[in-house]
Amino acid sequence: FPHLWEVQEAAERRLEQIMDGLLAQNPGPDKAADQLGWVQHRNCLKAQAEEIIFSELIFVFNSAGGV
């Protein structure tokens, strides 16, 4: 399924881009000083980025005539 592979690669690239932007806007705690806080912050940002990607992919799929 080459199409699925392309979508996966595009989603991974987009995740990196969005994460970079979110980290620039919302710097987290120091990893060495607060490891759990750092992980919590990263997980929260990743969830936000994934929601953006899901909405973009669903929008593209629906606008292309998908179910």
A tleap script that builds the chain and sets N, CA, C and O, in Angstrom:
source leaprc.protein.ff14SB
mol = sequence {
  NPHE PRO HIE LEU TRP GLU VAL GLN GLU ALA
  ALA GLU ARG ARG LEU GLU GLN ILE MET ASP
  GLY LEU LEU ALA GLN ASN PRO GLY PRO ASP
  LYS ALA ALA ASP GLN LEU GLY TRP VAL GLN
  HIE ARG ASN CYS LEU LYS ALA GLN ALA GLU
  GLU ILE ILE PHE SER GLU LEU ILE PHE VAL
  PHE ASN SER ALA GLY GLY CVAL
}
set mol.1.N position { 0.814 -1.179 0.000 }
set mol.1.CA position { 0.000 0.000 0.000 }
set mol.1.C position { 0.866 1.253 0.000 }
set mol.1.O position { 1.091 1.852 1.052 }
set mol.2.N position { 1.345 1.649 -1.157 }
set mol.2.CA position { 2.241 2.809 -1.223 }
set mol.2.C position { 1.594 4.102 -0.734 }
set mol.2.O position { 2.275 4.959 -0.172 }
set mol.3.N position { 0.291 4.249 -0.942 }
set mol.3.CA position { -0.379 5.470 -0.505 }
set mol.3.C position { -0.305 5.604 1.021 }
set mol.3.O position { -0.044 6.690 1.539 }
set mol.4.N position { -0.533 4.508 1.727 }
set mol.4.CA position { -0.478 4.547 3.189 }
set mol.4.C position { 0.918 4.879 3.677 }
set mol.4.O position { 1.082 5.599 4.662 }
set mol.5.N position { 1.926 4.358 2.992 }
set mol.5.CA position { 3.315 4.662 3.340 }
set mol.5.C position { 3.591 6.157 3.166 }
set mol.5.O position { 4.241 6.768 4.015 }
set mol.6.N position { 3.115 6.733 2.103 }
set mol.6.CA position { 3.300 8.166 1.863 }
set mol.6.C position { 2.605 9.003 2.927 }
set mol.6.O position { 3.156 9.998 3.398 }
set mol.7.N position { 1.394 8.600 3.308 }
set mol.7.CA position { 0.655 9.323 4.336 }
set mol.7.C position { 1.402 9.233 5.662 }
set mol.7.O position { 1.511 10.229 6.379 }
set mol.8.N position { 1.920 8.047 5.997 }
set mol.8.CA position { 2.671 7.867 7.236 }
set mol.8.C position { 3.911 8.753 7.257 }
set mol.8.O position { 4.180 9.418 8.257 }
set mol.9.N position { 4.660 8.767 6.172 }
set mol.9.CA position { 5.866 9.600 6.104 }
set mol.9.C position { 5.525 11.082 6.200 }
set mol.9.O position { 6.223 11.840 6.874 }
set mol.10.N position { 4.463 11.493 5.534 }
set mol.10.CA position { 4.043 12.890 5.598 }
set mol.10.C position { 3.625 13.259 7.016 }
set mol.10.O position { 3.951 14.344 7.498 }
set mol.11.N position { 2.907 12.364 7.684 }
set mol.11.CA position { 2.468 12.621 9.054 }
set mol.11.C position { 3.665 12.730 9.998 }
set mol.11.O position { 3.677 13.583 10.886 }
set mol.12.N position { 4.670 11.874 9.814 }
set mol.12.CA position { 5.865 11.931 10.666 }
set mol.12.C position { 6.638 13.241 10.457 }
set mol.12.O position { 7.106 13.853 11.417 }
set mol.13.N position { 6.764 13.659 9.202 }
set mol.13.CA position { 7.449 14.935 8.922 }
set mol.13.C position { 6.674 16.101 9.527 }
set mol.13.O position { 7.260 17.009 10.116 }
set mol.14.N position { 5.368 16.066 9.376 }
set mol.14.CA position { 4.523 17.141 9.915 }
set mol.14.C position { 4.587 17.173 11.437 }
set mol.14.O position { 4.577 18.247 12.038 }
set mol.15.N position { 4.654 15.990 12.063 }
set mol.15.CA position { 4.768 15.916 13.521 }
set mol.15.C position { 6.037 16.611 13.993 }
set mol.15.O position { 6.010 17.367 14.964 }
set mol.16.N position { 7.139 16.357 13.313 }
set mol.16.CA position { 8.393 17.015 13.677 }
set mol.16.C position { 8.289 18.534 13.529 }
set mol.16.O position { 8.755 19.275 14.395 }
set mol.17.N position { 7.685 18.994 12.447 }
set mol.17.CA position { 7.530 20.433 12.227 }
set mol.17.C position { 6.669 21.072 13.311 }
set mol.17.O position { 7.024 22.112 13.866 }
set mol.18.N position { 5.551 20.449 13.603 }
set mol.18.CA position { 4.636 21.010 14.598 }
set mol.18.C position { 5.282 20.983 15.979 }
set mol.18.O position { 5.170 21.949 16.735 }
set mol.19.N position { 5.957 19.884 16.313 }
set mol.19.CA position { 6.617 19.791 17.616 }
set mol.19.C position { 7.674 20.878 17.766 }
set mol.19.O position { 7.782 21.487 18.831 }
set mol.20.N position { 8.450 21.130 16.725 }
set mol.20.CA position { 9.450 22.200 16.780 }
set mol.20.C position { 8.799 23.543 17.065 }
set mol.20.O position { 9.296 24.320 17.881 }
set mol.21.N position { 7.687 23.815 16.394 }
set mol.21.CA position { 6.979 25.075 16.602 }
set mol.21.C position { 6.387 25.183 17.997 }
set mol.21.O position { 6.478 26.229 18.640 }
set mol.22.N position { 5.776 24.089 18.464 }
set mol.22.CA position { 5.185 24.111 19.804 }
set mol.22.C position { 6.247 24.263 20.882 }
set mol.22.O position { 6.038 24.966 21.870 }
set mol.23.N position { 7.390 23.599 20.692 }
set mol.23.CA position { 8.468 23.720 21.675 }
set mol.23.C position { 9.047 25.133 21.689 }
set mol.23.O position { 9.447 25.627 22.743 }
set mol.24.N position { 9.094 25.779 20.541 }
set mol.24.CA position { 9.591 27.154 20.493 }
set mol.24.C position { 8.627 28.098 21.215 }
set mol.24.O position { 9.058 29.032 21.893 }
set mol.25.N position { 7.332 27.853 21.068 }
set mol.25.CA position { 6.322 28.698 21.701 }
set mol.25.C position { 6.152 28.384 23.185 }
set mol.25.O position { 5.848 29.270 23.983 }
set mol.26.N position { 6.351 27.114 23.547 }
set mol.26.CA position { 6.103 26.656 24.918 }
set mol.26.C position { 7.293 25.847 25.433 }
set mol.26.O position { 7.215 24.621 25.512 }
set mol.27.N position { 8.376 26.509 25.778 }
set mol.27.CA position { 9.523 25.742 26.276 }
set mol.27.C position { 9.169 25.043 27.584 }
set mol.27.O position { 8.481 25.603 28.438 }
set mol.28.N position { 9.644 23.831 27.721 }
set mol.28.CA position { 9.311 23.038 28.898 }
set mol.28.C position { 10.344 23.168 29.990 }
set mol.28.O position { 11.313 23.917 29.863 }
set mol.29.N position { 10.127 22.426 31.072 }
set mol.29.CA position { 11.078 22.456 32.178 }
set mol.29.C position { 12.395 21.799 31.781 }
set mol.29.O position { 12.475 21.069 30.793 }
set mol.30.N position { 13.406 22.074 32.564 }
set mol.30.CA position { 14.725 21.482 32.326 }
set mol.30.C position { 14.650 19.973 32.551 }
set mol.30.O position { 14.174 19.520 33.593 }
set mol.31.N position { 15.117 19.204 31.581 }
set mol.31.CA position { 15.030 17.750 31.669 }
set mol.31.C position { 15.842 17.218 32.846 }
set mol.31.O position { 15.399 16.292 33.527 }
set mol.32.N position { 17.006 17.779 33.095 }
set mol.32.CA position { 17.851 17.294 34.181 }
set mol.32.C position { 17.248 17.606 35.553 }
set mol.32.O position { 17.400 16.821 36.488 }
set mol.33.N position { 16.575 18.733 35.674 }
set mol.33.CA position { 16.028 19.149 36.965 }
set mol.33.C position { 14.656 18.543 37.247 }
set mol.33.O position { 14.327 18.281 38.404 }
set mol.34.N position { 13.849 18.315 36.205 }
set mol.34.CA position { 12.472 17.846 36.393 }
set mol.34.C position { 12.120 16.876 35.271 }
set mol.34.O position { 11.446 17.246 34.309 }
set mol.35.N position { 12.578 15.638 35.399 }
set mol.35.CA position { 12.375 14.665 34.328 }
set mol.35.C position { 10.903 14.354 34.092 }
set mol.35.O position { 10.463 14.288 32.945 }
set mol.36.N position { 10.140 14.163 35.159 }
set mol.36.CA position { 8.726 13.841 34.984 }
set mol.36.C position { 7.958 15.017 34.381 }
set mol.36.O position { 7.082 14.822 33.537 }
set mol.37.N position { 8.280 16.218 34.805 }
set mol.37.CA position { 7.651 17.401 34.232 }
set mol.37.C position { 7.995 17.560 32.765 }
set mol.37.O position { 7.157 17.963 31.958 }
set mol.38.N position { 9.244 17.239 32.424 }
set mol.38.CA position { 9.697 17.327 31.030 }
set mol.38.C position { 8.927 16.326 30.165 }
set mol.38.O position { 8.463 16.668 29.077 }
set mol.39.N position { 8.793 15.086 30.653 }
set mol.39.CA position { 8.072 14.048 29.905 }
set mol.39.C position { 6.599 14.431 29.768 }
set mol.39.O position { 6.014 14.281 28.695 }
set mol.40.N position { 6.004 14.919 30.845 }
set mol.40.CA position { 4.603 15.342 30.799 }
set mol.40.C position { 4.408 16.454 29.773 }
set mol.40.O position { 3.452 16.432 28.999 }
set mol.41.N position { 5.312 17.418 29.772 }
set mol.41.CA position { 5.226 18.533 28.828 }
set mol.41.C position { 5.337 18.036 27.391 }
set mol.41.O position { 4.553 18.435 26.530 }
set mol.42.N position { 6.312 17.164 27.134 }
set mol.42.CA position { 6.502 16.628 25.776 }
set mol.42.C position { 5.294 15.810 25.328 }
set mol.42.O position { 4.864 15.913 24.179 }
set mol.43.N position { 4.748 15.000 26.229 }
set mol.43.CA position { 3.578 14.194 25.882 }
set mol.43.C position { 2.379 15.077 25.555 }
set mol.43.O position { 1.617 14.781 24.635 }
set mol.44.N position { 2.216 16.147 26.299 }
set mol.44.CA position { 1.110 17.076 26.045 }
set mol.44.C position { 1.271 17.735 24.669 }
set mol.44.O position { 0.316 17.824 23.898 }
set mol.45.N position { 2.482 18.189 24.376 }
set mol.45.CA position { 2.727 18.819 23.073 }
set mol.45.C position { 2.547 17.823 21.932 }
set mol.45.O position { 2.015 18.168 20.877 }
set mol.46.N position { 2.995 16.579 22.151 }
set mol.46.CA position { 2.845 15.566 21.110 }
set mol.46.C position { 1.369 15.272 20.858 }
set mol.46.O position { 0.960 15.101 19.709 }
set mol.47.N position { 0.570 15.214 21.916 }
set mol.47.CA position { -0.869 14.979 21.749 }
set mol.47.C position { -1.501 16.120 20.959 }
set mol.47.O position { -2.352 15.883 20.102 }
set mol.48.N position { -1.088 17.358 21.242 }
set mol.48.CA position { -1.612 18.501 20.494 }
set mol.48.C position { -1.228 18.397 19.017 }
set mol.48.O position { -2.054 18.624 18.133 }
set mol.49.N position { 0.023 18.054 18.768 }
set mol.49.CA position { 0.502 17.934 17.388 }
set mol.49.C position { -0.241 16.825 16.650 }
set mol.49.O position { -0.611 16.990 15.488 }
set mol.50.N position { -0.459 15.701 17.321 }
set mol.50.CA position { -1.174 14.590 16.679 }
set mol.50.C position { -2.614 14.974 16.357 }
set mol.50.O position { -3.132 14.587 15.310 }
set mol.51.N position { -3.266 15.724 17.234 }
set mol.51.CA position { -4.633 16.174 16.957 }
set mol.51.C position { -4.666 17.076 15.716 }
set mol.51.O position { -5.581 16.979 14.898 }
set mol.52.N position { -3.679 17.938 15.582 }
set mol.52.CA position { -3.603 18.805 14.404 }
set mol.52.C position { -3.438 17.960 13.149 }
set mol.52.O position { -4.112 18.188 12.144 }
set mol.53.N position { -2.543 16.985 13.212 }
set mol.53.CA position { -2.290 16.122 12.052 }
set mol.53.C position { -3.538 15.325 11.704 }
set mol.53.O position { -3.896 15.215 10.531 }
set mol.54.N position { -4.210 14.764 12.719 }
set mol.54.CA position { -5.427 13.992 12.453 }
set mol.54.C position { -6.476 14.864 11.780 }
set mol.54.O position { -7.131 14.435 10.831 }
set mol.55.N position { -6.631 16.072 12.266 }
set mol.55.CA position { -7.648 16.941 11.664 }
set mol.55.C position { -7.265 17.320 10.240 }
set mol.55.O position { -8.132 17.423 9.373 }
set mol.56.N position { -5.985 17.528 9.991 }
set mol.56.CA position { -5.545 17.847 8.632 }
set mol.56.C position { -5.771 16.663 7.701 }
set mol.56.O position { -6.254 16.838 6.583 }
set mol.57.N position { -5.429 15.468 8.149 }
set mol.57.CA position { -5.585 14.296 7.294 }
set mol.57.C position { -7.050 13.972 7.064 }
set mol.57.O position { -7.432 13.602 5.954 }
set mol.58.N position { -7.873 14.104 8.089 }
set mol.58.CA position { -9.306 13.847 7.928 }
set mol.58.C position { -9.905 14.879 6.986 }
set mol.58.O position { -10.714 14.538 6.124 }
set mol.59.N position { -9.512 16.143 7.145 }
set mol.59.CA position { -10.018 17.190 6.270 }
set mol.59.C position { -9.632 16.909 4.831 }
set mol.59.O position { -10.466 17.030 3.934 }
set mol.60.N position { -8.390 16.539 4.596 }
set mol.60.CA position { -7.936 16.243 3.232 }
set mol.60.C position { -8.686 15.037 2.693 }
set mol.60.O position { -9.110 15.036 1.538 }
set mol.61.N position { -8.857 13.994 3.530 }
set mol.61.CA position { -9.549 12.797 3.084 }
set mol.61.C position { -11.004 13.098 2.748 }
set mol.61.O position { -11.505 12.672 1.707 }
set mol.62.N position { -11.684 13.832 3.630 }
set mol.62.CA position { -13.090 14.147 3.386 }
set mol.62.C position { -13.274 15.067 2.189 }
set mol.62.O position { -14.219 14.900 1.418 }
set mol.63.N position { -12.378 16.038 2.027 }
set mol.63.CA position { -12.520 16.955 0.901 }
set mol.63.C position { -12.187 16.284 -0.433 }
set mol.63.O position { -12.546 16.779 -1.501 }
set mol.64.N position { -11.488 15.138 -0.345 }
set mol.64.CA position { -11.149 14.406 -1.563 }
set mol.64.C position { -12.239 13.404 -1.932 }
set mol.64.O position { -12.096 12.650 -2.894 }
set mol.65.N position { -13.325 13.399 -1.167 }
set mol.65.CA position { -14.439 12.521 -1.501 }
set mol.65.C position { -14.466 11.237 -0.714 }
set mol.65.O position { -15.214 10.322 -1.059 }
set mol.66.N position { -13.661 11.140 0.352 }
set mol.66.CA position { -13.674 9.944 1.182 }
set mol.66.C position { -14.901 9.910 2.063 }
set mol.66.O position { -15.624 10.896 2.203 }
set mol.67.N position { -15.115 8.770 2.643 }
set mol.67.CA position { -16.290 8.579 3.495 }
set mol.67.C position { -16.028 9.154 4.864 }
set mol.67.O position { -16.896 9.095 5.735 }
savepdb mol mol.pdb
quit
